[in-house]
Amino acid sequence: MKTIQDTNLKGKKVLVRVDFNVPFDKQGNIADDTRIREALPTINKLVSDGASVILMAHLGRPKKGGFEAEFSLKPVAEYLSKLINQEVVFTQSLLGSEVENLCKNLREGQVMLLENIRFYPEETKGDKDFAQKLALLGDAYVNDAFGAAHREHSSTATIAQFFPNDKYFGLLMAREVENLNKLMKEHSKPFTAVIGGSKISSKIGVLESLLNIVDNLVIGGGMRYTFYKALGYNVGDSLCEDDKIDVAKSLMSKAKEKGVNLYLPEDSIIADDFSEDANTKYVPEMNIPDGWQGMDIGEKSINKYCEVVLNSKTILWNGPMGVFEMKKFAVGTNAIAKAVAQATEKGAFSAIGGGDSVDAIKESGYADKVSYISTGGGAMLEFLEGKVLPGIKAIEQ
Ligand code: AMP
């Protein structure tokens, strides 16, 4: 793997694709700066080597095809300036003589951030001409945006072809690939995957792929009700994808064929409304009464799941066990977070990915007690499905 770790790009103008797609609160402040901080090792390494750093990033999903104030990266440039203790030059346009001159005049160790690359509709189309114009701004290309590595966009993939001998993985990207390879190819057994979240439909690929490598597949979240229905239980008003019942059946029979232990929650905390103020009840079985919906896993499931996790040597966790955004229904998710941390303390390798599970592990206070937290939700899932990510392929080929 060709990473910036093994090279010194002193004196070069280095175009670096980073993932600065951070959330903002209602006051317009950055609500979670993890993604910016995760890019710092790469930025700092290039700065200390004496490269001029030209950062490319996107924010949100602008639709108009041009500048939209709410998606501007200007606040991110200001925030980054404070983190790296130097002014970050910010450009409002990405193409044209002004930005070309700014890039040309960048001194060694200086950092510049280009405005939201998705203000140009060519970006998400992976447009080659656009990528070539961007490429003219630099002498080398670094991809450190693991969170966008599953996208075949101009700045994440297409651009790499214009740097056949000068394209590198950034340090974050390298760490992600290394950890995910470890998970897929070099794991110790027993290997347990805990998969939750809202819908089965967004995780079919990863569930199928995991059945080839894990010993235990532990299911939680809203997706479990599709499995319940497939088994003939009543799901009441719970989240259930009727058109995925066959998928649930096929996953269960594949698990049996492959000797994978597939765990479904035996009990639920249910509510008469999807709200924090709803009336709640415990049901010790898989039948959910009409007028009620499943919101969290129950105590029997929590105990069983924690036991499985604690007896594992490798753990992958993606997706919450319940509607954890409502405190009342975060008990199962927090218990899993704690069990993953405890298993890690006992020597297991643990990997966590997906925005919600990452939020959950942070909120539970165990974030620094797990082996590895991925910065990519969709990218991580696609990697685990065995897909070749365009952002990775573009650097490797
Ligand atoms: P995902 O993005 O697919 O990983 O799903 C995460 C979302 O699943 C979170 O917003 C949770 O609130 C939601 N979720 C978890 N359990 C349930 C449930 N029992 N019913 C409805 N939504 C759920």
Short mmCIF file of C-alpha atoms and ligand atoms in Angstrom, two decimals:
data_model
loop_
_atom_site.label_atom_id
_atom_site.label_comp_id
_atom_site.label_asym_id
_atom_site.label_seq_id
_atom_site.Cartn_x
_atom_site.Cartn_y
_atom_site.Cartn_z
CA MET A 1 0.00 0.00 0.00
CA LYS A 2 1.51 3.32 -1.07
CA THR A 3 0.95 5.72 1.80
CA ILE A 4 2.34 9.16 2.59
CA GLN A 5 4.04 7.56 5.59
CA ASP A 6 6.79 6.19 3.38
CA THR A 7 7.39 9.29 1.30
CA ASN A 8 8.36 12.93 1.68
CA LEU A 9 6.49 15.35 -0.53
CA LYS A 10 8.55 18.42 0.35
CA GLY A 11 8.12 21.24 -2.09
CA LYS A 12 5.15 19.62 -3.82
CA LYS A 13 1.64 20.99 -4.10
CA VAL A 14 -0.38 18.09 -2.75
CA LEU A 15 -4.09 17.74 -3.47
CA VAL A 16 -5.66 15.90 -0.54
CA ARG A 17 -9.24 14.60 -0.59
CA VAL A 18 -10.49 14.63 3.00
CA ASP A 19 -13.84 13.82 4.61
CA PHE A 20 -14.98 17.04 6.30
CA ASN A 21 -18.68 16.19 6.05
CA VAL A 22 -19.38 17.25 9.65
CA PRO A 23 -22.75 17.91 11.30
CA PHE A 24 -23.71 21.44 12.43
CA ASP A 25 -25.98 22.39 15.33
CA LYS A 26 -28.86 24.89 15.08
CA GLN A 27 -26.53 27.78 15.97
CA GLY A 28 -24.28 26.91 13.02
CA ASN A 29 -21.46 25.46 15.15
CA ILE A 30 -19.74 22.21 14.27
CA ALA A 31 -21.55 19.63 16.39
CA ASP A 32 -18.99 16.85 16.03
CA ASP A 33 -15.46 17.54 14.80
CA THR A 34 -14.31 13.90 14.67
CA ARG A 35 -13.90 13.86 10.92
CA ILE A 36 -11.75 17.00 10.93
CA ARG A 37 -9.58 15.67 13.74
CA GLU A 38 -9.20 12.31 12.00
CA ALA A 39 -7.63 14.09 9.01
CA LEU A 40 -5.05 15.90 11.16
CA PRO A 41 -2.33 13.21 11.11
CA THR A 42 -2.22 13.39 7.31
CA ILE A 43 -2.35 17.19 7.18
CA ASN A 44 0.30 17.56 9.89
CA LYS A 45 2.62 15.02 8.27
CA LEU A 46 2.46 16.83 4.94
CA VAL A 47 2.93 20.22 6.59
CA SER A 48 5.94 19.06 8.57
CA ASP A 49 7.46 17.49 5.45
CA GLY A 50 7.23 20.90 3.77
CA ALA A 51 4.48 20.14 1.26
CA SER A 52 1.84 22.73 0.32
CA VAL A 53 -1.50 21.16 1.16
CA ILE A 54 -4.59 21.76 -0.98
CA LEU A 55 -7.61 20.16 0.68
CA MET A 56 -10.70 19.07 -1.25
CA ALA A 57 -13.89 18.10 0.58
CA HIS A 58 -17.65 18.03 0.38
CA LEU A 59 -20.32 19.03 2.87
CA GLY A 60 -23.87 17.71 2.73
CA ARG A 61 -25.80 17.28 -0.46
CA PRO A 62 -26.14 20.60 -2.27
CA LYS A 63 -28.65 20.25 -5.09
CA LYS A 64 -28.74 23.57 -6.94
CA GLY A 65 -25.47 23.25 -8.82
CA GLY A 66 -23.70 26.31 -7.43
CA PHE A 67 -22.99 28.09 -4.17
CA GLU A 68 -25.43 27.47 -1.28
CA ALA A 69 -24.50 29.20 1.97
CA GLU A 70 -25.72 26.40 4.21
CA PHE A 71 -23.28 23.96 2.60
CA SER A 72 -20.24 26.26 2.58
CA LEU A 73 -17.01 24.85 4.01
CA LYS A 74 -15.89 28.30 5.22
CA PRO A 75 -16.67 27.52 8.90
CA VAL A 76 -14.66 24.32 8.55
CA ALA A 77 -11.66 26.30 7.23
CA GLU A 78 -11.90 28.61 10.25
CA TYR A 79 -12.19 25.66 12.62
CA LEU A 80 -9.25 23.86 11.02
CA SER A 81 -7.13 27.03 11.32
CA LYS A 82 -7.51 26.82 15.09
CA LEU A 83 -6.68 23.11 15.20
CA ILE A 84 -3.47 23.44 13.17
CA ASN A 85 -2.45 26.83 14.52
CA GLN A 86 -2.08 28.48 11.16
CA GLU A 87 -4.30 30.30 8.74
CA VAL A 88 -6.09 28.03 6.29
CA VAL A 89 -6.39 29.77 2.93
CA PHE A 90 -9.97 29.35 1.72
CA THR A 91 -11.12 29.64 -1.87
CA GLN A 92 -14.68 30.17 -2.99
CA SER A 93 -14.14 28.73 -6.41
CA LEU A 94 -12.35 25.60 -7.43
CA LEU A 95 -11.54 26.43 -11.01
CA GLY A 96 -10.14 29.49 -12.78
CA SER A 97 -7.15 31.78 -12.64
CA GLU A 98 -7.74 33.03 -9.08
CA VAL A 99 -7.53 29.61 -7.50
CA GLU A 100 -4.69 28.59 -9.84
CA ASN A 101 -2.65 31.60 -8.69
CA LEU A 102 -3.43 30.94 -5.04
CA CYS A 103 -2.24 27.36 -5.43
CA LYS A 104 0.89 28.41 -7.29
CA ASN A 105 1.79 30.89 -4.58
CA LEU A 106 1.20 28.53 -1.66
CA ARG A 107 4.36 28.28 0.41
CA GLU A 108 5.81 25.08 1.82
CA GLY A 109 3.81 24.01 4.86
CA GLN A 110 0.83 26.21 3.97
CA VAL A 111 -2.67 24.75 3.95
CA MET A 112 -5.58 25.67 1.72
CA LEU A 113 -9.16 24.39 1.63
CA LEU A 114 -11.24 24.53 -1.53
CA GLU A 115 -14.97 25.31 -1.23
CA ASN A 116 -17.48 22.43 -1.21
CA ILE A 117 -16.60 20.36 -4.24
CA ARG A 118 -20.23 19.29 -4.64
CA PHE A 119 -21.16 22.84 -5.69
CA TYR A 120 -19.98 21.47 -9.04
CA PRO A 121 -22.44 18.83 -10.31
CA GLU A 122 -19.59 17.26 -12.30
CA GLU A 123 -18.11 15.99 -9.05
CA THR A 124 -20.70 13.34 -8.25
CA LYS A 125 -20.78 12.25 -11.89
CA GLY A 126 -17.09 11.39 -11.69
CA ASP A 127 -16.54 13.75 -14.64
CA LYS A 128 -13.11 13.31 -16.21
CA ASP A 129 -12.65 16.86 -17.57
CA PHE A 130 -13.51 18.32 -14.17
CA ALA A 131 -11.09 15.90 -12.49
CA GLN A 132 -8.36 16.87 -14.95
CA LYS A 133 -8.86 20.57 -14.24
CA LEU A 134 -8.63 19.91 -10.50
CA ALA A 135 -5.54 17.80 -11.06
CA LEU A 136 -3.77 20.80 -12.64
CA LEU A 137 -3.78 22.47 -9.22
CA GLY A 138 -1.34 19.96 -7.70
CA ASP A 139 1.74 17.80 -8.27
CA ALA A 140 0.56 14.84 -6.19
CA TYR A 141 -2.74 13.36 -4.99
CA VAL A 142 -3.60 11.88 -1.62
CA ASN A 143 -6.91 10.23 -0.75
CA ASP A 144 -7.68 10.32 2.96
CA ALA A 145 -11.49 10.35 2.70
CA PHE A 146 -12.43 6.83 3.70
CA GLY A 147 -16.01 7.97 4.37
CA ALA A 148 -16.36 8.78 0.65
CA ALA A 149 -14.24 5.92 -0.72
CA HIS A 150 -17.29 4.01 -1.94
CA ARG A 151 -18.15 6.90 -4.26
CA GLU A 152 -16.80 7.05 -7.79
CA HIS A 153 -16.61 10.83 -7.82
CA SER A 154 -14.14 13.13 -9.57
CA SER A 155 -12.19 14.03 -6.43
CA THR A 156 -12.37 10.58 -4.79
CA ALA A 157 -11.53 8.36 -7.74
CA THR A 158 -11.35 9.85 -11.28
CA ILE A 159 -8.62 12.35 -10.42
CA ALA A 160 -6.13 9.64 -9.41
CA GLN A 161 -5.45 8.68 -13.04
CA PHE A 162 -3.76 12.05 -13.59
CA PHE A 163 -1.11 11.18 -10.99
CA PRO A 164 0.07 7.73 -12.12
CA ASN A 165 3.28 7.94 -10.08
CA ASP A 166 2.24 10.44 -7.42
CA LYS A 167 -0.91 9.06 -5.78
CA TYR A 168 -1.01 7.93 -2.18
CA PHE A 169 -3.25 6.78 0.63
CA GLY A 170 -3.49 9.21 3.52
CA LEU A 171 -2.83 7.95 7.04
CA LEU A 172 -6.51 7.66 7.99
CA MET A 173 -7.35 5.76 4.83
CA ALA A 174 -4.40 3.42 5.40
CA ARG A 175 -5.49 2.74 8.98
CA GLU A 176 -9.06 2.00 7.90
CA VAL A 177 -7.98 -0.41 5.16
CA GLU A 178 -5.51 -2.13 7.48
CA ASN A 179 -8.10 -2.60 10.24
CA LEU A 180 -10.83 -3.78 7.91
CA ASN A 181 -8.47 -6.26 6.26
CA LYS A 182 -7.55 -7.52 9.69
CA LEU A 183 -11.22 -7.97 10.46
CA MET A 184 -11.99 -9.82 7.25
CA LYS A 185 -8.84 -11.85 6.71
CA GLU A 186 -6.81 -12.21 9.89
CA HIS A 187 -9.39 -12.41 12.65
CA SER A 188 -9.24 -14.74 15.65
CA LYS A 189 -12.25 -16.87 16.40
CA PRO A 190 -14.91 -16.83 17.67
CA PHE A 191 -15.88 -13.90 15.46
CA THR A 192 -19.16 -12.19 16.34
CA ALA A 193 -20.94 -9.58 14.24
CA VAL A 194 -23.58 -7.53 16.03
CA ILE A 195 -25.80 -5.93 13.41
CA GLY A 196 -28.65 -3.59 14.27
CA GLY A 197 -30.23 -0.47 12.85
CA SER A 198 -33.52 0.24 11.28
CA LYS A 199 -33.83 -1.82 8.14
CA ILE A 200 -32.73 -5.14 6.78
CA SER A 201 -32.79 -3.71 3.25
CA SER A 202 -29.75 -1.48 3.78
CA LYS A 203 -27.68 -4.35 5.18
CA ILE A 204 -28.56 -7.39 3.05
CA GLY A 205 -25.20 -7.41 1.27
CA VAL A 206 -23.18 -7.18 4.43
CA LEU A 207 -25.30 -9.77 6.26
CA GLU A 208 -24.82 -12.24 3.40
CA SER A 209 -21.10 -11.63 3.26
CA LEU A 210 -20.69 -11.90 7.04
CA LEU A 211 -22.35 -15.32 7.01
CA ASN A 212 -19.24 -16.57 5.19
CA ILE A 213 -16.83 -15.51 7.92
CA VAL A 214 -18.46 -15.10 11.33
CA ASP A 215 -19.29 -17.69 13.97
CA ASN A 216 -22.09 -15.65 15.52
CA LEU A 217 -24.45 -13.20 13.87
CA VAL A 218 -26.33 -11.20 16.47
CA ILE A 219 -29.33 -9.23 15.22
CA GLY A 220 -30.91 -6.23 16.91
CA GLY A 221 -32.64 -2.95 16.06
CA GLY A 222 -35.76 -2.52 13.98
CA MET A 223 -34.61 -5.04 11.39
CA ARG A 224 -35.34 -7.92 13.73
CA TYR A 225 -39.09 -7.60 13.23
CA THR A 226 -38.80 -8.66 9.61
CA PHE A 227 -37.14 -11.84 10.91
CA TYR A 228 -39.92 -12.25 13.51
CA LYS A 229 -42.57 -11.99 10.83
CA ALA A 230 -40.66 -14.48 8.67
CA LEU A 231 -40.88 -16.88 11.61
CA GLY A 232 -44.64 -16.37 11.79
CA TYR A 233 -44.86 -14.04 14.79
CA ASN A 234 -47.10 -11.02 15.08
CA VAL A 235 -45.08 -7.78 14.93
CA GLY A 236 -47.81 -5.30 15.88
CA ASP A 237 -46.88 -1.81 14.67
CA SER A 238 -43.14 -2.50 14.71
CA LEU A 239 -40.90 -1.51 11.84
CA CYS A 240 -41.17 -4.37 9.37
CA GLU A 241 -40.26 -4.67 5.71
CA ASP A 242 -42.84 -7.04 4.29
CA ASP A 243 -41.04 -7.19 0.96
CA LYS A 244 -37.90 -8.45 2.71
CA ILE A 245 -39.48 -11.40 4.51
CA ASP A 246 -38.03 -13.80 1.93
CA VAL A 247 -34.62 -12.22 2.43
CA ALA A 248 -34.91 -12.84 6.18
CA LYS A 249 -35.92 -16.45 5.55
CA SER A 250 -33.03 -16.98 3.16
CA LEU A 251 -30.54 -15.42 5.62
CA MET A 252 -31.78 -17.75 8.35
CA SER A 253 -31.44 -20.84 6.18
CA LYS A 254 -27.99 -19.78 4.92
CA ALA A 255 -26.88 -19.32 8.53
CA LYS A 256 -28.03 -22.87 9.27
CA GLU A 257 -26.24 -24.26 6.20
CA LYS A 258 -23.00 -22.54 7.11
CA GLY A 259 -23.15 -23.41 10.80
CA VAL A 260 -23.37 -19.76 11.89
CA ASN A 261 -25.24 -19.12 15.14
CA LEU A 262 -27.87 -16.53 14.28
CA TYR A 263 -29.24 -14.82 17.34
CA LEU A 264 -32.55 -12.94 17.35
CA PRO A 265 -33.74 -11.05 20.43
CA GLU A 266 -36.10 -13.21 22.45
CA ASP A 267 -37.77 -10.27 24.16
CA SER A 268 -38.56 -6.62 23.52
CA ILE A 269 -39.34 -3.32 25.18
CA ILE A 270 -42.41 -2.09 23.34
CA ALA A 271 -44.21 1.26 23.20
CA ASP A 272 -47.68 2.41 22.15
CA ASP A 273 -46.18 5.30 20.18
CA PHE A 274 -42.84 6.16 18.56
CA SER A 275 -41.97 8.71 21.21
CA GLU A 276 -40.13 9.16 24.46
CA ASP A 277 -43.42 9.85 26.30
CA ALA A 278 -45.13 6.70 25.07
CA ASN A 279 -46.41 4.03 27.44
CA THR A 280 -43.97 1.14 27.51
CA LYS A 281 -44.15 -2.55 28.34
CA TYR A 282 -41.85 -5.55 28.48
CA VAL A 283 -42.75 -8.57 26.37
CA PRO A 284 -40.85 -11.76 27.18
CA GLU A 285 -41.47 -13.29 23.74
CA MET A 286 -41.38 -12.49 20.04
CA ASN A 287 -45.10 -11.74 19.59
CA ILE A 288 -45.79 -8.01 19.67
CA PRO A 289 -49.40 -7.05 20.40
CA ASP A 290 -51.32 -4.90 17.91
CA GLY A 291 -51.12 -1.18 18.68
CA TRP A 292 -47.58 -1.59 20.07
CA GLN A 293 -44.15 -1.40 18.49
CA GLY A 294 -40.75 -2.80 19.44
CA MET A 295 -38.30 -0.10 20.53
CA ASP A 296 -35.44 -1.94 22.26
CA ILE A 297 -34.21 -5.41 23.07
CA GLY A 298 -35.25 -6.83 26.46
CA GLU A 299 -33.26 -8.09 29.42
CA LYS A 300 -33.05 -11.75 28.35
CA SER A 301 -31.63 -10.71 24.99
CA ILE A 302 -29.24 -8.24 26.59
CA ASN A 303 -27.83 -10.96 28.86
CA LYS A 304 -27.50 -13.47 26.03
CA TYR A 305 -25.93 -10.94 23.64
CA CYS A 306 -23.44 -9.70 26.22
CA GLU A 307 -22.43 -13.30 26.96
CA VAL A 308 -21.81 -13.98 23.26
CA VAL A 309 -19.82 -10.75 22.86
CA LEU A 310 -17.76 -11.40 26.00
CA ASN A 311 -16.80 -14.86 24.71
CA SER A 312 -15.63 -13.51 21.33
CA LYS A 313 -12.11 -12.84 20.12
CA THR A 314 -13.20 -10.63 17.22
CA ILE A 315 -16.23 -8.32 17.25
CA LEU A 316 -17.80 -6.18 14.59
CA TRP A 317 -20.63 -3.88 15.65
CA ASN A 318 -22.77 -1.91 13.22
CA GLY A 319 -26.18 -0.48 14.09
CA PRO A 320 -27.96 0.22 17.39
CA MET A 321 -30.05 -2.39 19.21
CA GLY A 322 -33.00 -0.04 19.66
CA VAL A 323 -34.20 3.52 19.17
CA PHE A 324 -31.22 4.72 21.18
CA GLU A 325 -31.80 8.41 20.40
CA MET A 326 -34.57 8.19 23.02
CA LYS A 327 -32.87 7.56 26.35
CA LYS A 328 -35.53 5.12 27.50
CA PHE A 329 -34.78 2.83 24.57
CA ALA A 330 -30.98 3.04 24.68
CA VAL A 331 -30.53 0.36 27.35
CA GLY A 332 -29.78 -2.50 24.93
CA THR A 333 -27.40 -0.40 22.84
CA ASN A 334 -25.51 0.83 25.91
CA ALA A 335 -25.23 -2.72 27.27
CA ILE A 336 -23.68 -3.87 23.98
CA ALA A 337 -21.28 -0.90 24.03
CA LYS A 338 -20.16 -1.90 27.52
CA ALA A 339 -19.80 -5.59 26.58
CA VAL A 340 -17.72 -4.71 23.50
CA ALA A 341 -15.45 -2.56 25.69
CA GLN A 342 -15.11 -5.35 28.27
CA ALA A 343 -14.36 -7.98 25.62
CA THR A 344 -11.69 -5.66 24.19
CA GLU A 345 -10.15 -5.30 27.63
CA LYS A 346 -9.96 -9.12 27.76
CA GLY A 347 -8.00 -9.11 24.49
CA ALA A 348 -10.61 -9.19 21.71
CA PHE A 349 -10.22 -7.08 18.56
CA SER A 350 -13.30 -4.87 18.19
CA ALA A 351 -14.37 -2.73 15.26
CA ILE A 352 -17.28 -0.32 15.25
CA GLY A 353 -18.75 1.43 12.25
CA GLY A 354 -21.83 3.28 11.06
CA GLY A 355 -22.76 6.74 12.28
CA ASP A 356 -25.31 5.57 14.83
CA SER A 357 -23.19 2.91 16.51
CA VAL A 358 -20.29 5.35 16.63
CA ASP A 359 -22.55 7.96 18.29
CA ALA A 360 -23.79 5.28 20.67
CA ILE A 361 -20.33 4.16 21.73
CA LYS A 362 -19.29 7.77 22.24
CA GLU A 363 -22.38 8.57 24.31
CA SER A 364 -21.90 5.48 26.42
CA GLY A 365 -18.37 6.64 27.29
CA TYR A 366 -16.61 3.53 25.95
CA ALA A 367 -15.23 5.00 22.72
CA ASP A 368 -11.63 4.83 23.89
CA LYS A 369 -12.04 1.24 25.08
CA VAL A 370 -12.57 -0.42 21.70
CA SER A 371 -9.89 -1.39 19.18
CA TYR A 372 -11.05 0.67 16.25
CA ILE A 373 -13.86 3.02 15.24
CA SER A 374 -14.35 3.42 11.52
CA THR A 375 -15.05 6.86 10.04
CA GLY A 376 -17.01 5.28 7.20
CA GLY A 377 -20.60 4.09 7.43
CA GLY A 378 -21.52 3.18 3.86
CA ALA A 379 -17.86 2.72 2.89
CA MET A 380 -17.28 0.29 5.72
CA LEU A 381 -20.37 -1.73 4.87
CA GLU A 382 -19.37 -1.96 1.21
CA PHE A 383 -15.84 -2.99 2.15
CA LEU A 384 -17.24 -5.72 4.40
CA GLU A 385 -19.50 -6.86 1.57
CA GLY A 386 -16.32 -7.58 -0.33
CA LYS A 387 -16.83 -4.79 -2.86
CA VAL A 388 -13.81 -3.02 -4.31
CA LEU A 389 -14.17 0.62 -3.27
CA PRO A 390 -13.50 3.04 -6.16
CA GLY A 391 -11.47 5.37 -3.92
CA ILE A 392 -9.16 2.53 -2.94
CA LYS A 393 -8.94 0.97 -6.40
CA ALA A 394 -8.00 4.30 -7.97
CA ILE A 395 -4.87 4.56 -5.81
CA GLU A 396 -3.91 0.89 -6.07
CA GLN A 397 -4.16 0.42 -9.85
P1 AMP B 1 -29.28 2.36 10.46
O1 AMP B 1 -28.99 3.70 9.90
O2 AMP B 1 -29.94 1.42 9.53
O3 AMP B 1 -28.06 1.74 11.15
O4 AMP B 1 -30.38 2.58 11.58
C1 AMP B 1 -30.20 3.37 12.71
C2 AMP B 1 -31.53 3.74 13.24
O5 AMP B 1 -32.23 2.58 13.58
C3 AMP B 1 -31.49 4.58 14.49
O6 AMP B 1 -31.95 5.87 14.17
C4 AMP B 1 -32.45 3.87 15.43
O7 AMP B 1 -33.35 4.74 16.09
C5 AMP B 1 -33.22 2.96 14.50
N1 AMP B 1 -33.83 1.82 15.20
C6 AMP B 1 -33.22 0.94 16.00
N2 AMP B 1 -34.11 0.08 16.52
C7 AMP B 1 -35.33 0.42 16.05
C8 AMP B 1 -36.64 -0.08 16.24
N3 AMP B 1 -36.87 -1.11 17.03
N4 AMP B 1 -37.63 0.54 15.59
C9 AMP B 1 -37.40 1.59 14.78
N5 AMP B 1 -36.17 2.11 14.56
C10 AMP B 1 -35.14 1.53 15.19
#
